[in-house]
Tab-separated table of C-alpha atoms in Angstrom:
chain	number	residue	atom	x	y	z
A	1	MET	CA	0.000	0.000	0.000
A	2	ASN	CA	1.471	3.325	-1.063
A	3	SER	CA	-0.447	6.330	0.260
A	4	ARG	CA	1.866	8.708	-1.643
A	5	THR	CA	1.243	7.310	-5.125
A	6	PRO	CA	1.448	10.260	-7.552
A	7	ALA	CA	-1.507	10.669	-9.852
A	8	GLY	CA	-3.169	13.242	-11.979
A	9	ILE	CA	-6.356	13.089	-9.903
A	10	VAL	CA	-6.982	11.515	-6.501
A	11	VAL	CA	-10.483	10.647	-5.292
A	12	GLY	CA	-11.659	9.317	-1.942
A	13	VAL	CA	-14.012	6.315	-2.027
A	14	ASP	CA	-15.755	4.323	0.693
A	15	GLY	CA	-18.649	2.530	-1.018
A	16	SER	CA	-21.191	5.270	-0.285
A	17	PRO	CA	-23.401	6.788	-3.026
A	18	GLN	CA	-21.770	10.167	-2.384
A	19	ALA	CA	-18.296	8.722	-2.947
A	20	ALA	CA	-19.510	6.908	-6.077
A	21	ALA	CA	-20.734	10.231	-7.492
A	22	ALA	CA	-17.358	11.807	-6.697
A	23	ALA	CA	-15.492	8.920	-8.342
A	24	GLU	CA	-17.587	9.172	-11.510
A	25	TRP	CA	-17.034	12.931	-11.723
A	26	ALA	CA	-13.298	12.391	-11.165
A	27	ALA	CA	-13.206	9.738	-13.909
A	28	GLN	CA	-14.877	12.069	-16.393
A	29	GLU	CA	-12.465	14.843	-15.442
A	30	ALA	CA	-9.453	12.510	-15.816
A	31	GLY	CA	-10.730	11.557	-19.267
A	32	ARG	CA	-11.006	15.218	-20.276
A	33	ARG	CA	-7.517	15.968	-18.963
A	34	GLY	CA	-5.952	12.785	-20.300
A	35	CYS	CA	-4.447	11.935	-16.910
A	36	SER	CA	-4.517	9.025	-14.462
A	37	LEU	CA	-6.987	8.515	-11.621
A	38	HIS	CA	-6.026	7.140	-8.217
A	39	LEU	CA	-8.649	5.881	-5.741
A	40	VAL	CA	-8.024	6.032	-1.994
A	41	HIS	CA	-10.115	4.022	0.456
A	42	ALA	CA	-9.120	4.818	4.031
A	43	VAL	CA	-10.021	2.548	6.943
A	44	ASN	CA	-9.334	2.940	10.632
A	45	THR	CA	-7.770	-0.221	12.026
A	46	GLY	CA	-6.430	1.327	15.221
A	47	THR	CA	-9.515	0.984	17.428
A	48	VAL	CA	-9.458	-2.803	17.946
A	49	THR	CA	-8.723	-3.547	21.631
A	50	LEU	CA	-9.244	-7.330	21.795
A	51	SER	CA	-6.545	-9.961	22.407
A	52	PRO	CA	-3.531	-9.733	20.073
A	53	ARG	CA	-4.591	-12.801	18.041
A	54	THR	CA	-8.210	-11.675	17.780
A	55	SER	CA	-7.147	-8.120	17.057
A	56	GLU	CA	-4.949	-9.279	14.161
A	57	ALA	CA	-7.773	-11.363	12.719
A	58	VAL	CA	-10.242	-8.482	12.952
A	59	THR	CA	-7.740	-6.110	11.334
A	60	ASP	CA	-7.225	-8.556	8.468
A	61	LEU	CA	-10.993	-8.804	7.992
A	62	ILE	CA	-11.370	-5.007	7.989
A	63	LEU	CA	-8.641	-4.674	5.374
A	64	LYS	CA	-10.116	-7.480	3.234
A	65	ASN	CA	-13.550	-5.854	3.269
A	66	ALA	CA	-11.957	-2.520	2.423
A	67	ARG	CA	-10.114	-4.090	-0.508
A	68	ASP	CA	-13.419	-5.538	-1.739
A	69	VAL	CA	-14.980	-2.069	-1.645
A	70	LEU	CA	-12.017	-0.585	-3.508
A	71	ASP	CA	-12.009	-3.363	-6.125
A	72	GLU	CA	-15.725	-2.854	-6.730
A	73	SER	CA	-15.199	0.865	-7.284
A	74	LEU	CA	-12.261	0.221	-9.596
A	75	GLY	CA	-14.257	-2.377	-11.531
A	76	LYS	CA	-17.198	-0.053	-12.116
A	77	LEU	CA	-14.982	2.796	-13.275
A	78	ALA	CA	-12.916	0.521	-15.522
A	79	ALA	CA	-16.071	-0.758	-17.205
A	80	ALA	CA	-17.463	2.750	-17.726
A	81	HIS	CA	-14.124	4.354	-18.671
A	82	PRO	CA	-11.916	1.686	-20.282
A	83	GLU	CA	-9.493	4.307	-21.592
A	84	LEU	CA	-8.473	5.498	-18.124
A	85	HIS	CA	-5.327	4.505	-16.240
A	86	LEU	CA	-6.765	3.555	-12.843
A	87	THR	CA	-4.945	2.710	-9.615
A	88	GLY	CA	-6.103	2.378	-6.035
A	89	ASP	CA	-4.960	1.819	-2.464
A	90	VAL	CA	-6.472	0.801	0.837
A	91	VAL	CA	-4.865	3.083	3.414
A	92	PRO	CA	-5.092	2.195	7.138
A	93	ARG	CA	-5.370	5.716	8.500
A	94	GLU	CA	-7.863	8.529	9.037
A	95	ALA	CA	-9.682	9.390	5.798
A	96	ALA	CA	-8.862	13.089	5.443
A	97	LEU	CA	-5.180	12.507	6.160
A	98	ALA	CA	-5.071	9.614	3.676
A	99	ILE	CA	-6.549	11.753	0.893
A	100	LEU	CA	-4.349	14.750	1.715
A	101	THR	CA	-1.229	12.584	1.665
A	102	ALA	CA	-2.171	10.935	-1.639
A	103	ALA	CA	-2.915	14.333	-3.170
A	104	GLU	CA	0.435	15.903	-2.251
A	105	HIS	CA	1.803	15.320	-5.752
A	106	SER	CA	-1.483	15.437	-7.682
A	107	GLU	CA	-3.174	18.045	-9.835
A	108	LEU	CA	-6.575	17.623	-8.231
A	109	ALA	CA	-8.295	15.986	-5.253
A	110	VAL	CA	-11.964	14.980	-5.439
A	111	VAL	CA	-14.279	14.101	-2.541
A	112	GLY	CA	-17.981	13.514	-2.045
A	113	THR	CA	-20.102	15.594	0.254
A	114	ARG	CA	-19.926	12.953	2.979
A	115	GLY	CA	-19.336	9.220	3.311
A	116	HIS	CA	-20.594	6.324	5.401
A	117	GLY	CA	-18.991	7.794	8.504
A	118	GLY	CA	-20.928	11.060	8.371
A	119	PHE	CA	-24.262	11.866	9.951
A	120	ALA	CA	-27.171	11.755	7.512
A	121	SER	CA	-28.308	15.194	8.656
A	122	LEU	CA	-25.002	16.815	7.643
A	123	LEU	CA	-24.843	18.467	4.235
A	124	LEU	CA	-21.062	18.194	4.192
A	125	GLY	CA	-18.933	15.803	6.209
A	126	SER	CA	-15.854	16.602	8.279
A	127	VAL	CA	-13.540	14.695	5.929
A	128	SER	CA	-14.526	16.813	2.934
A	129	LEU	CA	-14.199	20.019	4.957
A	130	ARG	CA	-10.733	19.073	6.207
A	131	VAL	CA	-9.492	18.187	2.738
A	132	CYS	CA	-10.813	21.479	1.350
A	133	ALA	CA	-9.241	23.404	4.215
A	134	HIS	CA	-5.766	21.868	4.044
A	135	SER	CA	-5.131	20.519	0.551
A	136	GLY	CA	-2.226	22.069	-1.318
A	137	CYS	CA	-3.865	21.325	-4.664
A	138	PRO	CA	-7.342	22.250	-5.942
A	139	THR	CA	-10.105	20.168	-4.357
A	140	VAL	CA	-13.500	19.471	-5.905
A	141	VAL	CA	-16.483	18.559	-3.728
A	142	VAL	CA	-19.070	16.655	-5.770
A	143	ARG	CA	-22.687	16.664	-4.696
A	144	GLN	CA	-24.701	13.567	-5.561
A	145	GLY	CA	-27.179	14.307	-8.334
A	146	SER	CA	-25.405	17.468	-9.538
A	147	SER	CA	-26.685	18.687	-12.905
A	148	THR	CA	-24.554	19.188	-15.997
A	149	GLY	CA	-24.932	23.001	-15.941
A	150	GLU	CA	-24.612	25.721	-18.553
A	151	HIS	CA	-21.273	27.333	-17.672
A	152	ILE	CA	-18.277	27.362	-15.353
A	153	LEU	CA	-18.952	29.823	-12.519
A	154	VAL	CA	-15.933	31.556	-10.968
A	155	ALA	CA	-16.180	33.629	-7.799
A	156	ILE	CA	-13.915	36.696	-7.844
A	157	ARG	CA	-13.299	38.264	-4.458
A	158	ASP	CA	-10.255	40.412	-5.241
A	159	GLU	CA	-7.168	40.603	-7.451
A	160	ARG	CA	-5.665	37.478	-5.865
A	161	ASP	CA	-8.348	35.391	-7.570
A	162	GLY	CA	-6.828	35.500	-11.028
A	163	GLU	CA	-5.627	31.926	-10.513
A	164	ALA	CA	-9.173	30.787	-9.714
A	165	LEU	CA	-10.314	32.288	-13.005
A	166	ARG	CA	-7.399	30.610	-14.789
A	167	PHE	CA	-8.499	27.263	-13.323
A	168	GLY	CA	-12.077	27.903	-14.478
A	169	LEU	CA	-10.896	28.810	-17.967
A	170	ARG	CA	-8.878	25.613	-18.212
A	171	GLU	CA	-11.987	23.676	-17.241
A	172	ALA	CA	-13.916	25.548	-19.893
A	173	THR	CA	-11.446	24.523	-22.586
A	174	THR	CA	-12.022	20.826	-21.817
A	175	THR	CA	-15.789	21.013	-21.321
A	176	GLY	CA	-16.612	23.452	-24.122
A	177	LEU	CA	-18.585	25.640	-21.723
A	178	PRO	CA	-18.390	29.422	-21.332
A	179	VAL	CA	-17.214	31.066	-18.115
A	180	ARG	CA	-19.237	33.358	-15.877
A	181	ALA	CA	-17.029	35.367	-13.506
A	182	VAL	CA	-18.959	36.936	-10.632
A	183	HIS	CA	-17.747	39.480	-8.086
A	184	VAL	CA	-20.187	39.903	-5.188
A	185	TRP	CA	-19.968	42.958	-2.950
A	186	SER	CA	-21.961	44.413	-0.076
A	187	PRO	CA	-22.656	48.174	-0.309
A	188	VAL	CA	-20.956	50.248	2.365
A	189	VAL	CA	-23.543	52.992	1.890
A	190	ALA	CA	-26.596	52.384	4.059
A	191	ASP	CA	-30.231	53.411	3.630
A	192	VAL	CA	-29.700	54.816	0.137
A	193	ALA	CA	-33.433	55.235	-0.446
A	194	HIS	CA	-33.588	58.075	2.085
A	195	ALA	CA	-30.609	60.172	1.012
A	196	ALA	CA	-30.064	61.258	-2.569
A	197	PRO	CA	-26.349	62.047	-2.118
A	198	MET	CA	-25.785	58.458	-1.037
A	199	ILE	CA	-27.081	57.223	-4.391
A	200	ASP	CA	-24.123	58.917	-6.073
A	201	GLU	CA	-21.814	57.311	-3.516
A	202	LEU	CA	-23.339	53.904	-4.255
A	203	GLY	CA	-22.782	54.452	-7.960
A	204	GLU	CA	-19.156	55.308	-7.344
A	205	GLU	CA	-18.781	52.241	-5.167
A	206	ALA	CA	-20.221	50.081	-7.959
A	207	ARG	CA	-17.776	51.575	-10.453
A	208	LEU	CA	-14.854	50.734	-8.171
A	209	HIS	CA	-15.996	47.116	-7.935
A	210	GLU	CA	-16.419	46.954	-11.694
A	211	GLN	CA	-12.852	48.203	-12.105
A	212	LEU	CA	-11.583	45.583	-9.664
A	213	LEU	CA	-13.437	42.856	-11.559
A	214	HIS	CA	-12.078	43.785	-14.969
A	215	HIS	CA	-8.584	44.476	-13.626
A	216	THR	CA	-8.595	40.898	-12.300
A	217	CYS	CA	-10.347	39.158	-15.196
A	218	ASP	CA	-9.155	40.859	-18.360
A	219	PRO	CA	-5.454	39.847	-18.291
A	220	VAL	CA	-6.306	36.217	-17.508
A	221	SER	CA	-9.097	36.042	-20.082
A	222	GLU	CA	-6.634	37.153	-22.759
A	223	GLU	CA	-4.698	33.920	-22.155
A	224	PHE	CA	-7.739	31.936	-23.361
A	225	PRO	CA	-8.998	33.804	-26.427
A	226	GLY	CA	-11.263	30.946	-27.487
A	227	VAL	CA	-13.301	30.838	-24.269
A	228	PRO	CA	-16.272	33.199	-23.883
A	229	VAL	CA	-16.120	35.021	-20.529
A	230	HIS	CA	-18.961	37.028	-19.034
A	231	ALA	CA	-17.799	39.110	-16.054
A	232	GLU	CA	-20.333	40.801	-13.789
A	233	HIS	CA	-20.494	42.335	-10.337
A	234	LEU	CA	-23.515	41.850	-8.095
A	235	ALA	CA	-24.456	43.638	-4.875
A	236	GLY	CA	-25.645	41.346	-2.116
A	237	ALA	CA	-24.626	38.682	0.387
A	238	THR	CA	-21.725	36.693	-1.040
A	239	ALA	CA	-22.715	33.171	0.010
A	240	ALA	CA	-26.410	33.480	-0.861
A	241	THR	CA	-25.646	35.066	-4.229
A	242	LEU	CA	-23.126	32.394	-5.202
A	243	VAL	CA	-25.361	29.547	-4.043
A	244	GLU	CA	-28.237	30.871	-6.150
A	245	ALA	CA	-25.928	31.378	-9.140
A	246	SER	CA	-24.692	27.789	-8.816
A	247	ARG	CA	-28.115	26.460	-9.892
A	248	GLN	CA	-27.166	26.935	-13.561
A	249	ALA	CA	-23.452	26.075	-13.229
A	250	ALA	CA	-21.583	22.880	-14.099
A	251	LEU	CA	-18.851	23.827	-11.630
A	252	LEU	CA	-18.303	26.649	-9.145
A	253	VAL	CA	-14.675	27.688	-8.674
A	254	ILE	CA	-13.844	29.621	-5.529
A	255	ALA	CA	-10.520	30.561	-3.935
A	256	ARG	CA	-9.438	29.590	-0.441
A	257	HIS	CA	-7.650	32.630	0.912
A	258	PRO	CA	-5.128	32.406	3.764
A	259	PRO	CA	-6.788	32.618	7.190
A	260	ALA	CA	-6.901	35.977	8.891
A	261	PRO	CA	-4.320	36.461	11.664
A	262	HIS	CA	-5.423	35.508	15.204
A	263	PHE	CA	-8.587	33.768	13.988
A	264	GLY	CA	-7.224	30.551	12.480
A	265	LEU	CA	-10.285	29.795	10.354
A	266	ARG	CA	-9.058	27.729	7.424
A	267	LEU	CA	-12.283	28.280	5.479
A	268	GLY	CA	-14.008	31.664	5.371
A	269	THR	CA	-17.675	31.875	6.259
A	270	ALA	CA	-18.776	32.443	2.648
A	271	LEU	CA	-16.733	29.514	1.351
A	272	HIS	CA	-18.004	27.315	4.168
A	273	ALA	CA	-21.618	28.158	3.308
A	274	VAL	CA	-21.040	27.617	-0.417
A	275	LEU	CA	-19.567	24.165	0.230
A	276	HIS	CA	-22.634	23.206	2.226
A	277	HIS	CA	-25.318	24.589	-0.070
A	278	ALA	CA	-24.070	24.878	-3.672
A	279	HIS	CA	-26.168	23.096	-6.302
A	280	CYS	CA	-23.165	21.998	-8.386
A	281	PRO	CA	-19.659	20.633	-7.739
A	282	VAL	CA	-17.394	23.165	-6.037
A	283	ALA	CA	-13.680	23.522	-6.800
A	284	VAL	CA	-11.734	25.064	-3.911
A	285	LEU	CA	-8.467	26.626	-5.019
A	286	PRO	CA	-5.726	27.500	-2.509
A	287	VAL	CA	-4.257	30.923	-3.321
């Protein structure tokens, strides 16, 4: 078992429908990219506290069952995607750590919203959140039953998000879809309906956000002259606006910015909400 096997794309599997959806999305993406796909099935064998002989037998049984689950996943993907180079490992360690380790030398990590170990009431499991928060490569969270979508949606927060747009444009070149780049902002001016001068201030604020959007998007868009890009800025709550916009998207790309000093939150509140509620797969890009 080699938990550090390099691969183009790494996907976590555990036999759950959510993981199966993630694996299928990852297989399609690997086919579009022309790269390999590596499956990781993590199992915890460190909780057995019986006698040494019994403990060894139980561990062997756990690993055998895990191998059966992995082989079934590999078999289904091989039948559906015979052109793919597929590999897989059973890794006896905590799931998020196993996926993060396998993805260290990969282009992309893919996870489902939650697996067998998660609570049914949770929209997104702790494993997926941890991988999104700590992965050094882009991570895609695939929601079971996600629609095909009409475009690649890219969230633009500020000028650091040029790489997120570049990722979205690369996806667009392989899917044949256009890109919609959206910058969401909350007006600083309050109660504009009751003060005419504030309306002018709001207009100026909107112009500044439009400048930021085009200053970020235009240079990157020029690198992909064949991909249609529609850039727009919208006033409103970031998470709610992006979640609503994701209804028509095939993929939502959003950057993971470094945590603010003294707070230690690996995922911002807007990103956290988007991961829980988006209607399409979400690609989280560390910047």
